[in-house]
Coordinates of C-alpha atoms and ligand atoms in Angstrom, one line a residue:
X1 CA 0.0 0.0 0.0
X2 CA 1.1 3.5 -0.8
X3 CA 0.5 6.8 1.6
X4 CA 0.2 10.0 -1.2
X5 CA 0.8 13.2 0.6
X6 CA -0.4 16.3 -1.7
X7 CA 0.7 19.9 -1.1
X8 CA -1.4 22.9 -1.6
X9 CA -0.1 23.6 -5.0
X10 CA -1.0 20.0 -6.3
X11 CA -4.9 21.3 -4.8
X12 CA -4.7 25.2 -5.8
X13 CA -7.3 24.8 -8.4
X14 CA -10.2 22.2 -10.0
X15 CA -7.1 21.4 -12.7
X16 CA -4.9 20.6 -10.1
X17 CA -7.4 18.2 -8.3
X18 CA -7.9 16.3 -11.6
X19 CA -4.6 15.5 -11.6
X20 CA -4.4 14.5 -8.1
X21 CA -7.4 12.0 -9.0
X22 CA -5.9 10.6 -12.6
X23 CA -2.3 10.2 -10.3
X24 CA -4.3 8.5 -7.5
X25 CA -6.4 6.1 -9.6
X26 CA -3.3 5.0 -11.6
X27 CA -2.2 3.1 -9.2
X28 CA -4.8 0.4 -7.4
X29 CA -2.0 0.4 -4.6
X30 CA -2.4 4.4 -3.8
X31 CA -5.0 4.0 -1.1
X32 CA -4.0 6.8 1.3
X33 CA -4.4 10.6 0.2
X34 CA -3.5 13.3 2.7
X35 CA -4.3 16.2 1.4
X36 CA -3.1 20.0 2.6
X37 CA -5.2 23.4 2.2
X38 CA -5.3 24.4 -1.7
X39 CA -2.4 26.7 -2.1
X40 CA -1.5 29.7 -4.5
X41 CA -2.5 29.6 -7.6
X42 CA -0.4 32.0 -9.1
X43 CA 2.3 34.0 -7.8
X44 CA 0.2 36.8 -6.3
X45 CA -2.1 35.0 -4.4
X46 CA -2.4 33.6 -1.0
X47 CA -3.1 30.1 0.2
X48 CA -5.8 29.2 2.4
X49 CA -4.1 28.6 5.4
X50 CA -2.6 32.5 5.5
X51 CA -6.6 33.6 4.5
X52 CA -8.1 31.5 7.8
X53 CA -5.2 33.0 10.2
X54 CA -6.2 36.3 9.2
X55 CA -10.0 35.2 9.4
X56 CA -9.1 34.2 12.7
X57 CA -7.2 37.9 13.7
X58 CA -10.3 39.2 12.6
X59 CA -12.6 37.5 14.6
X60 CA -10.4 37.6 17.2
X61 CA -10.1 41.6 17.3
X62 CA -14.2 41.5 17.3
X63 CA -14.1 42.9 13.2
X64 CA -16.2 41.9 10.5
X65 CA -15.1 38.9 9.1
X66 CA -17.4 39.1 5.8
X67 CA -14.6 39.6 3.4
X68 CA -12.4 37.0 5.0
X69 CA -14.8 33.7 5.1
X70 CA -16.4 34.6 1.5
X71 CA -12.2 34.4 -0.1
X72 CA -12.1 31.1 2.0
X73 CA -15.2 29.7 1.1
X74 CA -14.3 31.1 -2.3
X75 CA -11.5 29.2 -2.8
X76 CA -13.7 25.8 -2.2
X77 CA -16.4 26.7 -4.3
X78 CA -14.3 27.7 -7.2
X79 CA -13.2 23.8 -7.5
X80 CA -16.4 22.2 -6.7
X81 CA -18.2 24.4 -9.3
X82 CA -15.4 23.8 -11.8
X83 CA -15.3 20.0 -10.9
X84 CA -19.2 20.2 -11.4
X85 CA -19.7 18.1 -7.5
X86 CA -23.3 20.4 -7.0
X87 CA -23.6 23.2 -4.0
X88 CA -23.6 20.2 -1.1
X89 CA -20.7 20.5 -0.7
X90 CA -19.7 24.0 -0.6
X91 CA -22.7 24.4 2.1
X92 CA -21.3 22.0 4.8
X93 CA -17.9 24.0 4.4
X94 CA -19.7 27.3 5.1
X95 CA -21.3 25.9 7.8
X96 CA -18.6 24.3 9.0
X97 CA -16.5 27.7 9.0
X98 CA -19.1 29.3 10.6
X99 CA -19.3 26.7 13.1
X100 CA -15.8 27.1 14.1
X101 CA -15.9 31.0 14.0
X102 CA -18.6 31.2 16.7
X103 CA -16.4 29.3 19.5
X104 CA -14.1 32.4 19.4
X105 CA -14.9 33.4 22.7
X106 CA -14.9 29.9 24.0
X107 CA -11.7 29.1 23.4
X108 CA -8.2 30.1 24.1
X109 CA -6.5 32.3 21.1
X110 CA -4.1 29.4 20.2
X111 CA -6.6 27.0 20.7
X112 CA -8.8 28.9 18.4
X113 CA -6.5 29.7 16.1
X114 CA -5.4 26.2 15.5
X115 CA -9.2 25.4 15.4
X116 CA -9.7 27.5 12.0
X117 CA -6.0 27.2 10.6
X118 CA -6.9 23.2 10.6
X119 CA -10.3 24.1 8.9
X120 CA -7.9 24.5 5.3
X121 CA -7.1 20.7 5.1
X122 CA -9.8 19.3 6.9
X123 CA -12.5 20.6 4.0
X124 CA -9.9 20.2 1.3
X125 CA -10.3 16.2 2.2
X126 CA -14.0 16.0 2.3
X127 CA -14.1 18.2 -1.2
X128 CA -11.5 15.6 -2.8
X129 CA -12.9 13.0 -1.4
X130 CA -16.0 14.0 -3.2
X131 CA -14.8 14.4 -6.1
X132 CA -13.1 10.9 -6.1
X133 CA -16.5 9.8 -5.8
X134 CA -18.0 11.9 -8.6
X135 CA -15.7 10.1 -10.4
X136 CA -17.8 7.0 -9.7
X137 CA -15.0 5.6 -7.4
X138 CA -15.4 4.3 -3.6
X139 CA -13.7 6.6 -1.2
X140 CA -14.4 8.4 1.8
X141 CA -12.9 11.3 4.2
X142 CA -11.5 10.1 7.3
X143 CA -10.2 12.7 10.1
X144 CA -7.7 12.7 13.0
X145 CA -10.9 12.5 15.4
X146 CA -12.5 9.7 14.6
X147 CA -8.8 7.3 13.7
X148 CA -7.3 9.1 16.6
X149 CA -4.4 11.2 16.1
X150 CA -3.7 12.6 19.2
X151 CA -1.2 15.0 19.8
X152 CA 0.8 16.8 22.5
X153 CA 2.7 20.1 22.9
X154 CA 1.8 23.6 22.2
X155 CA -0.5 24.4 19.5
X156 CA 0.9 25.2 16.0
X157 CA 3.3 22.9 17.4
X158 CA 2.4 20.1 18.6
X159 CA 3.9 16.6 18.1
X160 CA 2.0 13.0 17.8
X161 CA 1.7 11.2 21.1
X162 CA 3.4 8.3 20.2
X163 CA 0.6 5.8 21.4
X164 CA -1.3 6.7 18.6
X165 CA 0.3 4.6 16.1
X166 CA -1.6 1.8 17.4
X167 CA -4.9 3.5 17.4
X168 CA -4.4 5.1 13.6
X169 CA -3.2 1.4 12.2
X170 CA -6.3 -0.3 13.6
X171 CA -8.8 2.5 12.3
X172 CA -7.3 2.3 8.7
X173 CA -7.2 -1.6 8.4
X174 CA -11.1 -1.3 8.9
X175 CA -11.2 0.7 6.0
X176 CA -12.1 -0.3 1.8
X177 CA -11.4 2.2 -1.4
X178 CA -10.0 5.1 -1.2
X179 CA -9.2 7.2 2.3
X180 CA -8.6 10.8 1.5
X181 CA -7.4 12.6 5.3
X182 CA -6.4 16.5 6.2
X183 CA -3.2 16.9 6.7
X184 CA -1.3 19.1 9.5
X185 CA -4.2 18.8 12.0
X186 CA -5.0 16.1 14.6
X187 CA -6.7 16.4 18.5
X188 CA -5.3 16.8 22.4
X189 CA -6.3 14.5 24.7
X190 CA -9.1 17.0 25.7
X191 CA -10.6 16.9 22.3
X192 CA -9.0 20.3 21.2
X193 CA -7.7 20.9 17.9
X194 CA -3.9 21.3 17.3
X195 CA -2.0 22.1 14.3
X196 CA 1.6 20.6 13.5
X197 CA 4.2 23.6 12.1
X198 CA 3.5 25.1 9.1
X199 CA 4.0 22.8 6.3
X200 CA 3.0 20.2 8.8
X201 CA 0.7 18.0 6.2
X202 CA 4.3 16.3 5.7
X203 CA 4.0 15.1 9.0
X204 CA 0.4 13.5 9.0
X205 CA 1.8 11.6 5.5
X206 CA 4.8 10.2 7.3
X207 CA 3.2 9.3 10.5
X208 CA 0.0 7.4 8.6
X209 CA 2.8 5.9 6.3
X210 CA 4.6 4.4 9.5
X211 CA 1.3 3.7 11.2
X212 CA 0.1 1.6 8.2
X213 CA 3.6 -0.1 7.4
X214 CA 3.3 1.5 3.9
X215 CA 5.5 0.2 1.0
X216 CA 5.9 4.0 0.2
X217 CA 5.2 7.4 1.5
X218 CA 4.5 9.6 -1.8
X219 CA 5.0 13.0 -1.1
X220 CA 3.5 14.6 -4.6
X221 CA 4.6 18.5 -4.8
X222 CA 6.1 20.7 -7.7
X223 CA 9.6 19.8 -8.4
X224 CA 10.9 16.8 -10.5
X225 CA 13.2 16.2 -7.9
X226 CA 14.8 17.1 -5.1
X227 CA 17.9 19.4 -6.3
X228 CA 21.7 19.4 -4.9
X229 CA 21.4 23.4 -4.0
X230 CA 19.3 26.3 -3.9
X231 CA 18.4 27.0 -7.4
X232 CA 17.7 30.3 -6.6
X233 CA 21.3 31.0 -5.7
X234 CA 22.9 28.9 -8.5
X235 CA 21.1 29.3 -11.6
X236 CA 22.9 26.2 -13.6
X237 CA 21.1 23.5 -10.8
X238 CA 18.0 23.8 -12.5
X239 CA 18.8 23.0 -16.0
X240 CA 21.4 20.4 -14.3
X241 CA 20.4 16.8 -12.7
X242 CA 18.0 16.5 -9.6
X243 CA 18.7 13.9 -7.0
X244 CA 18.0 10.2 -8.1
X245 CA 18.3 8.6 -4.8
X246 CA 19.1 10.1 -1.3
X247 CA 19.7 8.0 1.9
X248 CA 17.6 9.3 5.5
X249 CA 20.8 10.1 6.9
X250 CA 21.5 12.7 4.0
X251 CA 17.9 14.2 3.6
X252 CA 17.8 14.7 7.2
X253 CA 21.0 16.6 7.3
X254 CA 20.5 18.9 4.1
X255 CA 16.5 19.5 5.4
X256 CA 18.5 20.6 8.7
X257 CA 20.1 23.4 7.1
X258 CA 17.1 24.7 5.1
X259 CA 16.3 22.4 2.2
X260 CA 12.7 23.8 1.9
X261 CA 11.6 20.4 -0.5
X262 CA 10.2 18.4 2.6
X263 CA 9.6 19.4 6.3
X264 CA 12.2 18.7 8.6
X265 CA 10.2 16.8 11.2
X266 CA 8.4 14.9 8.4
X267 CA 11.4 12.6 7.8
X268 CA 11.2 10.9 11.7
X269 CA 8.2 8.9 11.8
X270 CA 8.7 7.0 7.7
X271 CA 12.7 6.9 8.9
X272 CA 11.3 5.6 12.3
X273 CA 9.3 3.0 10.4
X274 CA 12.1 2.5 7.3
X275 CA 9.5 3.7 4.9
X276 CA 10.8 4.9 1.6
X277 CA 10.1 8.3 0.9
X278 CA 9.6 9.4 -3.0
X279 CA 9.1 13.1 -3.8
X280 CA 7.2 13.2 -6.9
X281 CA 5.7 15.9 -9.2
X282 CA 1.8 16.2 -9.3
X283 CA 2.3 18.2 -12.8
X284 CA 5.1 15.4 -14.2
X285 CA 3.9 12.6 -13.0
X286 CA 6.2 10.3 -15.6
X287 CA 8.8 11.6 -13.9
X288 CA 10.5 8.8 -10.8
X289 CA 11.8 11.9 -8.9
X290 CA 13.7 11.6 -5.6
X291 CA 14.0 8.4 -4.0
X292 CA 14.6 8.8 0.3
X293 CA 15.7 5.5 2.1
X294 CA 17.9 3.8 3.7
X295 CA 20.7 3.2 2.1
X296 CA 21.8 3.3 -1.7
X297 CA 24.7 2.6 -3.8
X298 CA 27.1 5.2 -3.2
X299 CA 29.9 6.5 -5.3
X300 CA 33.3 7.3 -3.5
X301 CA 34.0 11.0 -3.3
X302 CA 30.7 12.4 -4.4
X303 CA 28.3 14.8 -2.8
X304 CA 24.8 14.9 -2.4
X305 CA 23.7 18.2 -1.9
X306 CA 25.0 21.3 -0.8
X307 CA 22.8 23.8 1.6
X308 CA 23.3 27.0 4.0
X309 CA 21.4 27.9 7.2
X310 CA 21.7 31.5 7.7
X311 CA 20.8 33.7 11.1
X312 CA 23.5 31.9 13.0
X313 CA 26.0 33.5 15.4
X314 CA 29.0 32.7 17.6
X315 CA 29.1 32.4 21.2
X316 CA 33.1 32.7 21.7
X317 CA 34.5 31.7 25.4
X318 CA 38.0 31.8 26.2
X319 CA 39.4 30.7 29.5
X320 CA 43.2 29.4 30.1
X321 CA 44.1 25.9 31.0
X322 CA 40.3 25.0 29.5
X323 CA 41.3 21.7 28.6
X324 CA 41.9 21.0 32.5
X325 CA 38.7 22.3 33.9
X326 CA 37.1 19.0 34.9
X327 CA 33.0 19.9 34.1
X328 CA 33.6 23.2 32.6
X329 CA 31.8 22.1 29.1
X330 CA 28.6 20.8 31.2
X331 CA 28.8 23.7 33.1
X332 CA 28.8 25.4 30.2
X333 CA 25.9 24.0 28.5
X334 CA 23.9 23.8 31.8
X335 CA 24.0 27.7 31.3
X336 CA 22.5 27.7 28.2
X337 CA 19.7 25.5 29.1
X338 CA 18.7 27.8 31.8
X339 CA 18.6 30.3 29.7
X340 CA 16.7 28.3 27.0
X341 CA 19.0 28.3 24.8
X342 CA 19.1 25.5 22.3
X343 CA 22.3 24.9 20.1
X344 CA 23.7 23.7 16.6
X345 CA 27.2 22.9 16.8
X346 CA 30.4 23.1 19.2
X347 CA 33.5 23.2 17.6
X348 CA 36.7 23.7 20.1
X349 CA 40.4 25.2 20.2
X350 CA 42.2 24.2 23.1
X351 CA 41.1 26.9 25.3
X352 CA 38.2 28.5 23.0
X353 CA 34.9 26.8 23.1
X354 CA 32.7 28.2 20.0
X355 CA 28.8 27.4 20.5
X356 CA 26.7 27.9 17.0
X357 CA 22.8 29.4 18.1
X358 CA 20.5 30.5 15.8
X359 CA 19.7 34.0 16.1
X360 CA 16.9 33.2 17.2
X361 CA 17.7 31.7 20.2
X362 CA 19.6 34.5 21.3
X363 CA 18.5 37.8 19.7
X364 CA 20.5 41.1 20.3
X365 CA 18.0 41.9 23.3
X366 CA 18.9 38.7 25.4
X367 CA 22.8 39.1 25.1
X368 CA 23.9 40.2 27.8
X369 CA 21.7 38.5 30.0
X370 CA 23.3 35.2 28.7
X371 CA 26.8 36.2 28.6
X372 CA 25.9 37.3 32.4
X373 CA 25.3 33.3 33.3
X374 CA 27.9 32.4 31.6
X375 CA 30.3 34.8 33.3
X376 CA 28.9 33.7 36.7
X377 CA 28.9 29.9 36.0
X378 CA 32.1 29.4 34.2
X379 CA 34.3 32.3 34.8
X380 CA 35.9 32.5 31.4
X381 CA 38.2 35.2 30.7
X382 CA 36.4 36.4 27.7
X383 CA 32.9 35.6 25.9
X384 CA 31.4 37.1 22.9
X385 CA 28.9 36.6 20.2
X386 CA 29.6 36.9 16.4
X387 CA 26.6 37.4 14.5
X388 CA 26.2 37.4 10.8
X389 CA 27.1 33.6 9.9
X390 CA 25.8 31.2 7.8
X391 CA 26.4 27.6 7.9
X392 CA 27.2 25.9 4.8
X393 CA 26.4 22.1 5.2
X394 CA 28.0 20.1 2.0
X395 CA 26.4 16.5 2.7
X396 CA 26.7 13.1 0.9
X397 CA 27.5 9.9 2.1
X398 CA 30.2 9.3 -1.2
X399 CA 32.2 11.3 1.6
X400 CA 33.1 8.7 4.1
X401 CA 36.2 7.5 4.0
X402 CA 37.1 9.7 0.8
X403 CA 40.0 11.4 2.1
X404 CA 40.1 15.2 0.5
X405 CA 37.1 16.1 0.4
X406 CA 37.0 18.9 3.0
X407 CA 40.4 20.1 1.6
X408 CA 38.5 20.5 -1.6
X409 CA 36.0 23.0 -0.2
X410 CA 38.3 24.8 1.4
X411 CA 40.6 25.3 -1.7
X412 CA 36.9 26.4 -3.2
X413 CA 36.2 29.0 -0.9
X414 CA 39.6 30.2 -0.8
X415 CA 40.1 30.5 -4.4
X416 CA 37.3 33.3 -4.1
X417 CA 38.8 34.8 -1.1
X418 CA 36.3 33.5 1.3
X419 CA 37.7 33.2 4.8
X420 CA 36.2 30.2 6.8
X421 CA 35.2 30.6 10.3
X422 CA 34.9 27.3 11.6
X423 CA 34.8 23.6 10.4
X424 CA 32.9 20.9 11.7
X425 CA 32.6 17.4 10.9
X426 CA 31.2 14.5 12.6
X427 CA 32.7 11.1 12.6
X428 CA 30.1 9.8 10.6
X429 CA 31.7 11.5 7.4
X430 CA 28.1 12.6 5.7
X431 CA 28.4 15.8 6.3
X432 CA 30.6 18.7 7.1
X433 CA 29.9 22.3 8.6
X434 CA 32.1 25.5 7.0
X435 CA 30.9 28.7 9.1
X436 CA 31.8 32.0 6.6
X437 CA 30.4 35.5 6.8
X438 CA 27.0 35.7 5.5
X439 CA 27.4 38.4 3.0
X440 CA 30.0 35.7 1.0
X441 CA 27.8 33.3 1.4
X442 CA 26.0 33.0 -2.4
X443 CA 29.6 33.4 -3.9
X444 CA 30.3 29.9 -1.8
X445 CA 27.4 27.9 -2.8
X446 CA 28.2 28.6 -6.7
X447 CA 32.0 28.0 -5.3
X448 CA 31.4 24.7 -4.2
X449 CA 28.8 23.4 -6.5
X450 CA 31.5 24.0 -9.2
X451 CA 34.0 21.6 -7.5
X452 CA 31.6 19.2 -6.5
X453 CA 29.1 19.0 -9.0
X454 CA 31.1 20.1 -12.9
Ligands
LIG501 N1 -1.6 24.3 5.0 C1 -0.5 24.2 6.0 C2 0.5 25.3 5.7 O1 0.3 26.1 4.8 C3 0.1 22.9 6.1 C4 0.6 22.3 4.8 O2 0.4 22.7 3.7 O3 1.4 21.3 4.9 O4 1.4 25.5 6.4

C-alpha cells in the first residue's frame, strides 16, 4: 500500500485536483491521500491557510469577518463548481466555517486559532474525497478525530503522542477504497484541535505511512526532484540533474540546514518505520523523482547536496588551561539550558569553546543577559557573540572514507577569497559544517557546486 501526501499547490485549483485523482487512480496500490489546504494559484495569491489566520485575527479583534470567510469559502467553491460536484458540498464547508468562528470566545487564542487554521485541510479532504466519488470511485474522508491522532505540545506545534500509532493502524485496516485525510491537524487529549508547524501535512503523510507499514510514503509536490542546491542562488542546478536517490541520513542533514523540498520533522516517523520516501511531481507525473531510504549505492567521493542555514552567530568563550577544567563544558551547556537556549554545533580550540545558536535563540535583546550566566557559572576570561554567519552544510555519504574532500572545499572557498570561520565534521563522514560570513555566502554555494558538482 502507498501513503500520497499532496501539497497545496498539487490542490490550488479544479485542474490541479484532476490531476491528483488521474495520479491517484493510476495506481490500485495508492489507497492513502493526505491532502493539505489548496495553495496559490499563481504568484500573487495567498493560500488558504494564510486567508483562515487572518480570518481568525479578525474575529479575534471582534471585526467583521465578511470579506475574509467569502475568499475562504471562495477558494472551495471555485473547484467544486469547476469540478461540477453540486452546492452540497460548498454548504457543509460554510457551515462548518461558521461553526468554528462562533467558538471564538470559547476558546483560548491558540486554541482557536489552530481550530480555524486546521479548517484549510480538513475541507480540502472531504471536497477531494468527493470528487473521487464523482468520479464513480469508492472513497471516503477520514479525520484525525475519529482514527485518533492525538497529539501533545503547544498548539501550532504540537507533536504525535506516540501511542497513537496503534490507534491510527487499527482504524485504517477497517477501512475499503480510497481514504482521503487533512493533513497538519489532529486532537489533544481534551478533544481540542492542534496544528503541527506550518507545512505540517508532511507530518500527518509520514506518521500514517509508519502507522500503516506502507511500502511507500509519496510525497506529490512541484519539483521533479529534489535538487543538490538552492536554485535560486545557483542558476545552472536547475537546468542540471536532480537527486536520483538520497539515503535518511543525508535528507535529514540537508533538510536541517534549510532544504525547503520536505519538512524537517516529516522525515522521523517514515525513517522511524524504514519507509521509503519518494518526492514526486503532481504536474510530471512520468517523472521517478527523488527516492529517500535507507541506504543506496554510493559513489566514493561524491556529494549529495550542498545547503546554507543563515541567522547563526557565535558564542566565543575563552578561558586558560580549559582543557583541564574538569565539568567546565557541562557547566557550560547547563547555562544555556537555563537560559533556554538550544544549540547547533560546538566546535573547540584548546582553550576556546565556540557554540553555534540560531539568532533566534539568542537575539540582540537577550545578550547580555546570557553572557551574564555564563560569566557567573564558568568564569571565562572572555565571551562574545559573532553574529552574521551562515552555515554551509555540503552532505553526501560518497564522503566517508574519501580522504580530500574537505580540503576540496576549502581550496573552493579560498580561491574566491572567502575566509572560513569554523569547520565541523562528525565522525560519521556525511556531512561537514564550514561557518563564513553571511554576505559571501551565495559566492560559496556557486564555489562549491562547481567543485563538487562540474
Ligand atoms: N496548509 C498548511 C500550511 O500552509 C500545512 C501544509 O500545507 O502542509 O502550512
Amino acid at each position: 500500500m502507498k501513503v500520497c501526501k499532496f501539497g497545496g499547490s498539487s490542490l490550488a485549483n479544479a485542474a490541479q485536483v484532476n490531476k491528483v485523482i488521474d495520479i491517484v487512480l493510476s495506481d490500485p496500490s495508492r489507497r492513502i491521500v493526505v491532502v493539505s489546504a489548496p495553495g496559490k494559484r499563481h504568484s500573487g495569491d495567498t493560500k488558504v491557510t494564510d486567508l483562515l489566520i487572518e480570518l481568525a485575527n479578525t474575529a479575534m479583534k471582534g471585526e467583521n469577518t465578511d470579506r475574509q470567510f467569502g475568499a475562504v469559502v471562495e477558494r472551495y467553491a471555485e473547484i467544486a463548481q469547476q469540478l461540477r460536484l453540486g452546492d452540497e458540498i460548498v454548504r457543509r464547508i460554510e457551515m462548518d466555517l461558521m461553526d468554528r468562528i462562533a467558538k471564538v470566545n470559547e476558546l483560548a487564542a491558540d486554541e482557536f486559532m489552530d481550530l480555524l487554521k486546521a479548517a484549510g485541510e480538513d475541507n480540502s479532504a472531504k471536497l477531494v474525497a468527493v470528487a473521487f466519488q464523482a468520479r464513480g470511485k469508492k472513497c471516503r474522508y477520514a479525520g484525525p478525530k475519529e482514527t485518533g491522532m492525538i497529539l501533545t505540545g503547544a498548539h501550532g506545534d504540537a507533536q504525535l503522542d506516540p501511542a497513537s500509532y496503534d490507534t491510527l493502524s487499527r482504524a485504517f485496516s477497517n477501512f475499503e477504497g480510497i481514504v482521503v485525510y487533512p493533513g497538519f491537524f489532529g486532537y489533544t487529549s481534551e478533544g481540542k484541535v492542534a496544528t503541527f508547524p506550518r507545512g505540517g501535512s508532511d507530518i500527518t503523510g509520514s506518521i500514517l505511512a509508519a502507522a500503516v507499514c506502507a511500502d511507500v510514503y509519496e510525497n506529490w509536490t512541484d519539483v521533479d526532484s529534489v535538487l543538490p542546491c538552492d536554485p535560486r542562488v545557483v542558476p545552472e542546478v536547475a537546468a542540471g540533474e536532480g537527486i536520483p536517490t538520497m539515503t535518511y541520513r543525508e535528507m535529514r542533514e540537508l533538510a536541517y540546514a534549510g532544504f525547503g523540498v520536505f519538512n524537517d520533522d516529516a522525515v522521523i516517523p517514515a525513517v522511524k518505520a524504514r519507509i521509503p520516501i519518494n518526492i514526486r511531481n503532481t504536474n510530471h507525473p512520468s517523472e521517478p523523482g527523488t527516492m529517500i531510504q535507507q541506504s543506496r549505492r554510493v559513489v566514493p567521493g561524491t556529494v549529495v547536496g550542498i545547503a546554507a542555514m543563515d541567522n547563526c552567530c557565535n558564542l566565543v568563550v575563552e578561558k586558560y588551561l580549559m582543557n583541564r577544567e574538569i565539568g567546565f563544558g557541562r557547566k557550560l551547556l547547563t547555562s544555556l539550558e537555563e537560559e533556554g537556549v538550544s544549540y547547533e554545533h560546538m566546535p573547540s580550540g584548546v582553550d576556546t569553546q565556540c557554540i553555534i545558536v540560531k539568532e533566534q535563540y539568542l537575539p540582540k535583546g537577550r545578550e547580555a543577559r546570557v553572557i551574564a550566566t555564563i560569566r557567573r557559572e564558568v568564569k571565562p576570561d572572555y565571551v562574545t557573540v559573532e553574529r552574521g554567519l551562515t552555515m554551509i552544510m555540503v552532505v553526501g555519504e560518497g564522503m566517508c572514507f574519501t580522504p580530500g574532500m574537505l580540503a576540496k572545499a576549502c581550496l573552493a572557498l579560498s580561491s574566491e577569497g572567502i575566509n572560513i570561520s569554523m569547520v565541523n565534521q562528525g565522525s560519521s563522514e556525511v556531512s561537514f559544517m564550514i561557518a563564513i560570513r553571511s554576505s559571501e555566502r551565495d559566492k560559496a554555494l556557486r564555489a562549491l557546486y562547481k567543485t563538487f558538482f562540474r
